[in-house]
Amino acid sequence: MMSNATFEPVEILLVEDNPGDVRLTKEALRHSKVLNSIHIVGDGDSALEFLKRTGEFAEAPPVDLVLLDLNLPGLHGRDVLSEIRREPRLTHLPVVILTTSSAEIDILKSYKLHANCYITKPLDFDGFTEVVRALEGFWLSIVKLPPRAVE
Amino acid sequence: MSDASGATERIRRQLARERRARAQAEEIAEKTTRDLYEANLELQRANRDLEQFAHIASHDLQEPLRMVASFTQLIGKRYRGKLDADADEFIDYAVNGARRMQAMINGLLEYSRLSRTPPSSTVTDVNEVCRRAIENLKGSIEECGAIITRDELPRIRAGPTELERLFQNLIGNAIKFRGSQAPRIHVSVEREYDSWRFSVRDNGIGIRVEDRERIFGMFRRLNSGDAYPGNGIGLAIAKRIVERHGGRIWLDTAPGQGSTFQFTLPAIRGVVR
């Protein structure tokens, strides 16, 4: 199981409802040096179903890293985060909050709910590329992600 | 009728007239006070509405603007040199316009945030504030070899973040509008009765005397857009900060002779330094 782990793509779940931002993130991740496979859901309920691999997402791969926007239709990003931390099978997942808000209250609440880190969406594409590069350089290179649970 | 009762009658009528006049005057005074009170309430309401509008507008405008800025940039990166020369030029104008709009909206958002809460009155060491403002400008300072000096500055009651923004805007302004020589900027202070008068003096290009007041208006750019960078709102923000703290700000200047921005802030009673 471990021997071909380095050649498998990192499975990233992007929870984002703004199609423009989805596109920007995909573009920025396209030229990543780390092999990655990005999955998109547009709301919190779908995100939880994807992570739990239930319903229409029964065939979904196990996720290694979650990029989570806060302002989602329906379930708020913070509630998604809470649920991830509450669910024993998901609680270990690294969650990176990637959102427009730079309000301190949002930052604090996210960390209090045990987000791994908080990033404010950059204002243009150059900024976006830098952020994604930084994410790769840290989360996908230096950092050891948790091993996938054997089910 | 005897003279005495006639006189009494006259006095009675006189007193009655005076009473009526007094009652009328009181009524007018009451009405005027009510009118003023309501006019004041109305102004406060209008003010709050405007502030809310400015905040909502600039906040909500950020997202679509982010889309325009990001994707025109992406088009530029992907297709530069692959379409024709006209396309490259059009893309540049679009990207540039989007960037300038973002700067303006950020400035507007910052300005509208200032109005929402009263400034705090923490005892603040202005030396420390000035040091932090200069630290924030490190990049531009090193880039142009600016030399910034300051007197010993006092402690005052102020919002530390706003004060830092004030100094950063004024010093940053001095750096931006430099002449051909490396900027020399000096921050000094004088005590004037119950206020401190701060000065930020530079050896830059100076400003025409006629523009001395216009320059504090929002989005008042005195030079053409591209020559000097900036969102045109830095000085409007500086003015708002000074006035929120109960001070005044003005400019002494002449073209080619640099500028000295001066502003007053209330001193802490009983503190000399």
PDB file of N, CA and C in Angstrom, chain A residues 107-150:
ATOM      1  N   ILE A 107     -11.362  35.082  11.074  1.00  0.00           N
ATOM      2  CA  ILE A 107     -10.092  34.374  11.239  1.00  0.00           C
ATOM      3  C   ILE A 107     -10.084  33.657  12.585  1.00  0.00           C
ATOM      4  N   LEU A 108     -10.439  34.394  13.636  1.00  0.00           N
ATOM      5  CA  LEU A 108     -10.409  33.817  14.965  1.00  0.00           C
ATOM      6  C   LEU A 108     -11.346  32.632  15.088  1.00  0.00           C
ATOM      7  N   LYS A 109     -12.595  32.827  14.594  1.00  0.00           N
ATOM      8  CA  LYS A 109     -13.577  31.741  14.703  1.00  0.00           C
ATOM      9  C   LYS A 109     -13.082  30.494  13.977  1.00  0.00           C
ATOM     10  N   SER A 110     -12.450  30.686  12.820  1.00  0.00           N
ATOM     11  CA  SER A 110     -11.978  29.530  12.052  1.00  0.00           C
ATOM     12  C   SER A 110     -10.897  28.773  12.803  1.00  0.00           C
ATOM     13  N   TYR A 111      -9.941  29.518  13.370  1.00  0.00           N
ATOM     14  CA  TYR A 111      -8.893  28.837  14.119  1.00  0.00           C
ATOM     15  C   TYR A 111      -9.449  28.158  15.362  1.00  0.00           C
ATOM     16  N   LYS A 112     -10.437  28.811  15.980  1.00  0.00           N
ATOM     17  CA  LYS A 112     -11.039  28.209  17.181  1.00  0.00           C
ATOM     18  C   LYS A 112     -11.747  26.907  16.854  1.00  0.00           C
ATOM     19  N   LEU A 113     -12.248  26.818  15.619  1.00  0.00           N
ATOM     20  CA  LEU A 113     -12.888  25.573  15.189  1.00  0.00           C
ATOM     21  C   LEU A 113     -11.863  24.600  14.615  1.00  0.00           C
ATOM     22  N   HIS A 114     -10.577  24.926  14.816  1.00  0.00           N
ATOM     23  CA  HIS A 114      -9.467  24.056  14.436  1.00  0.00           C
ATOM     24  C   HIS A 114      -9.267  23.913  12.943  1.00  0.00           C
ATOM     25  N   ALA A 115      -9.433  25.028  12.213  1.00  0.00           N
ATOM     26  CA  ALA A 115      -8.945  25.046  10.844  1.00  0.00           C
ATOM     27  C   ALA A 115      -7.423  24.959  10.931  1.00  0.00           C
ATOM     28  N   ASN A 116      -6.788  24.338   9.938  1.00  0.00           N
ATOM     29  CA  ASN A 116      -5.328  24.247   9.986  1.00  0.00           C
ATOM     30  C   ASN A 116      -4.679  25.585   9.676  1.00  0.00           C
ATOM     31  N   CYS A 117      -5.269  26.314   8.732  1.00  0.00           N
ATOM     32  CA  CYS A 117      -4.788  27.666   8.485  1.00  0.00           C
ATOM     33  C   CYS A 117      -5.833  28.456   7.712  1.00  0.00           C
ATOM     34  N   TYR A 118      -5.602  29.754   7.594  1.00  0.00           N
ATOM     35  CA  TYR A 118      -6.593  30.665   7.023  1.00  0.00           C
ATOM     36  C   TYR A 118      -5.922  31.547   5.982  1.00  0.00           C
ATOM     37  N   ILE A 119      -6.467  31.546   4.765  1.00  0.00           N
ATOM     38  CA  ILE A 119      -5.887  32.363   3.706  1.00  0.00           C
ATOM     39  C   ILE A 119      -6.970  33.257   3.101  1.00  0.00           C
ATOM     40  N   THR A 120      -6.677  34.558   2.964  1.00  0.00           N
ATOM     41  CA  THR A 120      -7.604  35.472   2.304  1.00  0.00           C
ATOM     42  C   THR A 120      -7.346  35.435   0.804  1.00  0.00           C
ATOM     43  N   LYS A 121      -8.414  35.286   0.020  1.00  0.00           N
ATOM     44  CA  LYS A 121      -8.253  35.211  -1.436  1.00  0.00           C
ATOM     45  C   LYS A 121      -7.558  36.454  -1.966  1.00  0.00           C
ATOM     46  N   PRO A 122      -6.544  36.267  -2.798  1.00  0.00           N
ATOM     47  CA  PRO A 122      -5.830  37.417  -3.346  1.00  0.00           C
ATOM     48  C   PRO A 122      -6.685  38.172  -4.355  1.00  0.00           C
ATOM     49  N   LEU A 123      -6.278  39.411  -4.647  1.00  0.00           N
ATOM     50  CA  LEU A 123      -7.099  40.287  -5.463  1.00  0.00           C
ATOM     51  C   LEU A 123      -6.917  40.100  -6.959  1.00  0.00           C
ATOM     52  N   ASP A 124      -5.870  39.398  -7.366  1.00  0.00           N
ATOM     53  CA  ASP A 124      -5.703  39.187  -8.797  1.00  0.00           C
ATOM     54  C   ASP A 124      -5.021  37.850  -9.044  1.00  0.00           C
ATOM     55  N   PHE A 125      -4.804  37.553 -10.308  1.00  0.00           N
ATOM     56  CA  PHE A 125      -4.338  36.218 -10.628  1.00  0.00           C
ATOM     57  C   PHE A 125      -2.906  35.980 -10.162  1.00  0.00           C
ATOM     58  N   ASP A 126      -2.061  37.006 -10.308  1.00  0.00           N
ATOM     59  CA  ASP A 126      -0.684  36.858  -9.835  1.00  0.00           C
ATOM     60  C   ASP A 126      -0.692  36.460  -8.365  1.00  0.00           C
ATOM     61  N   GLY A 127      -1.524  37.140  -7.614  1.00  0.00           N
ATOM     62  CA  GLY A 127      -1.649  36.833  -6.190  1.00  0.00           C
ATOM     63  C   GLY A 127      -2.121  35.406  -5.973  1.00  0.00           C
ATOM     64  N   PHE A 128      -3.096  34.987  -6.751  1.00  0.00           N
ATOM     65  CA  PHE A 128      -3.636  33.640  -6.654  1.00  0.00           C
ATOM     66  C   PHE A 128      -2.540  32.611  -6.906  1.00  0.00           C
ATOM     67  N   THR A 129      -1.760  32.858  -7.961  1.00  0.00           N
ATOM     68  CA  THR A 129      -0.676  31.918  -8.290  1.00  0.00           C
ATOM     69  C   THR A 129       0.298  31.805  -7.127  1.00  0.00           C
ATOM     70  N   GLU A 130       0.633  32.953  -6.552  1.00  0.00           N
ATOM     71  CA  GLU A 130       1.557  32.936  -5.410  1.00  0.00           C
ATOM     72  C   GLU A 130       1.002  32.097  -4.280  1.00  0.00           C
ATOM     73  N   VAL A 131      -0.292  32.286  -3.990  1.00  0.00           N
ATOM     74  CA  VAL A 131      -0.906  31.546  -2.887  1.00  0.00           C
ATOM     75  C   VAL A 131      -0.878  30.049  -3.160  1.00  0.00           C
ATOM     76  N   VAL A 132      -1.248  29.691  -4.375  1.00  0.00           N
ATOM     77  CA  VAL A 132      -1.273  28.263  -4.709  1.00  0.00           C
ATOM     78  C   VAL A 132       0.123  27.678  -4.645  1.00  0.00           C
ATOM     79  N   ARG A 133       1.108  28.435  -5.145  1.00  0.00           N
ATOM     80  CA  ARG A 133       2.492  27.984  -5.078  1.00  0.00           C
ATOM     81  C   ARG A 133       2.893  27.770  -3.621  1.00  0.00           C
ATOM     82  N   ALA A 134       2.493  28.708  -2.774  1.00  0.00           N
ATOM     83  CA  ALA A 134       2.823  28.589  -1.354  1.00  0.00           C
ATOM     84  C   ALA A 134       2.139  27.363  -0.760  1.00  0.00           C
ATOM     85  N   LEU A 135       0.878  27.136  -1.147  1.00  0.00           N
ATOM     86  CA  LEU A 135       0.156  25.957  -0.662  1.00  0.00           C
ATOM     87  C   LEU A 135       0.876  24.676  -1.075  1.00  0.00           C
ATOM     88  N   GLU A 136       1.274  24.638  -2.357  1.00  0.00           N
ATOM     89  CA  GLU A 136       2.017  23.463  -2.838  1.00  0.00           C
ATOM     90  C   GLU A 136       3.283  23.290  -2.049  1.00  0.00           C
ATOM     91  N   GLY A 137       4.026  24.390  -1.979  1.00  0.00           N
ATOM     92  CA  GLY A 137       5.346  24.339  -1.357  1.00  0.00           C
ATOM     93  C   GLY A 137       5.273  23.878   0.081  1.00  0.00           C
ATOM     94  N   PHE A 138       4.141  24.181   0.730  1.00  0.00           N
ATOM     95  CA  PHE A 138       4.027  23.815   2.128  1.00  0.00           C
ATOM     96  C   PHE A 138       3.222  22.531   2.281  1.00  0.00           C
ATOM     97  N   TRP A 139       1.948  22.617   1.999  1.00  0.00           N
ATOM     98  CA  TRP A 139       1.063  21.487   2.256  1.00  0.00           C
ATOM     99  C   TRP A 139       1.344  20.273   1.395  1.00  0.00           C
ATOM    100  N   LEU A 140       1.819  20.505   0.168  1.00  0.00           N
ATOM    101  CA  LEU A 140       1.985  19.350  -0.701  1.00  0.00           C
ATOM    102  C   LEU A 140       3.432  18.895  -0.812  1.00  0.00           C
ATOM    103  N   SER A 141       4.364  19.618  -0.223  1.00  0.00           N
ATOM    104  CA  SER A 141       5.771  19.207  -0.313  1.00  0.00           C
ATOM    105  C   SER A 141       6.379  18.960   1.054  1.00  0.00           C
ATOM    106  N   ILE A 142       6.491  20.032   1.813  1.00  0.00           N
ATOM    107  CA  ILE A 142       7.192  19.916   3.098  1.00  0.00           C
ATOM    108  C   ILE A 142       6.380  19.098   4.094  1.00  0.00           C
ATOM    109  N   VAL A 143       5.076  19.385   4.098  1.00  0.00           N
ATOM    110  CA  VAL A 143       4.226  18.786   5.130  1.00  0.00           C
ATOM    111  C   VAL A 143       3.934  17.327   4.816  1.00  0.00           C
ATOM    112  N   LYS A 144       3.921  16.527   5.848  1.00  0.00           N
ATOM    113  CA  LYS A 144       3.473  15.145   5.687  1.00  0.00           C
ATOM    114  C   LYS A 144       1.971  15.132   5.921  1.00  0.00           C
ATOM    115  N   LEU A 145       1.209  14.735   4.907  1.00  0.00           N
ATOM    116  CA  LEU A 145      -0.230  14.616   5.084  1.00  0.00           C
ATOM    117  C   LEU A 145      -0.542  13.309   5.799  1.00  0.00           C
ATOM    118  N   PRO A 146      -1.687  13.289   6.514  1.00  0.00           N
ATOM    119  CA  PRO A 146      -2.014  12.056   7.228  1.00  0.00           C
ATOM    120  C   PRO A 146      -2.231  10.898   6.262  1.00  0.00           C
ATOM    121  N   PRO A 147      -1.786   9.709   6.643  1.00  0.00           N
ATOM    122  CA  PRO A 147      -1.995   8.553   5.767  1.00  0.00           C
ATOM    123  C   PRO A 147      -3.486   8.302   5.598  1.00  0.00           C
ATOM    124  N   ARG A 148      -3.854   7.782   4.425  1.00  0.00           N
ATOM    125  CA  ARG A 148      -5.263   7.515   4.203  1.00  0.00           C
ATOM    126  C   ARG A 148      -5.703   6.339   5.077  1.00  0.00           C
ATOM    127  N   ALA A 149      -6.866   6.507   5.672  1.00  0.00           N
ATOM    128  CA  ALA A 149      -7.358   5.462   6.562  1.00  0.00           C
ATOM    129  C   ALA A 149      -7.637   4.184   5.773  1.00  0.00           C
ATOM    130  N   VAL A 150      -7.264   3.061   6.355  1.00  0.00           N
ATOM    131  CA  VAL A 150      -7.566   1.792   5.704  1.00  0.00           C
ATOM    132  C   VAL A 150      -8.966   1.381   6.139  1.00  0.00           C
TER     133      VAL A 150
END
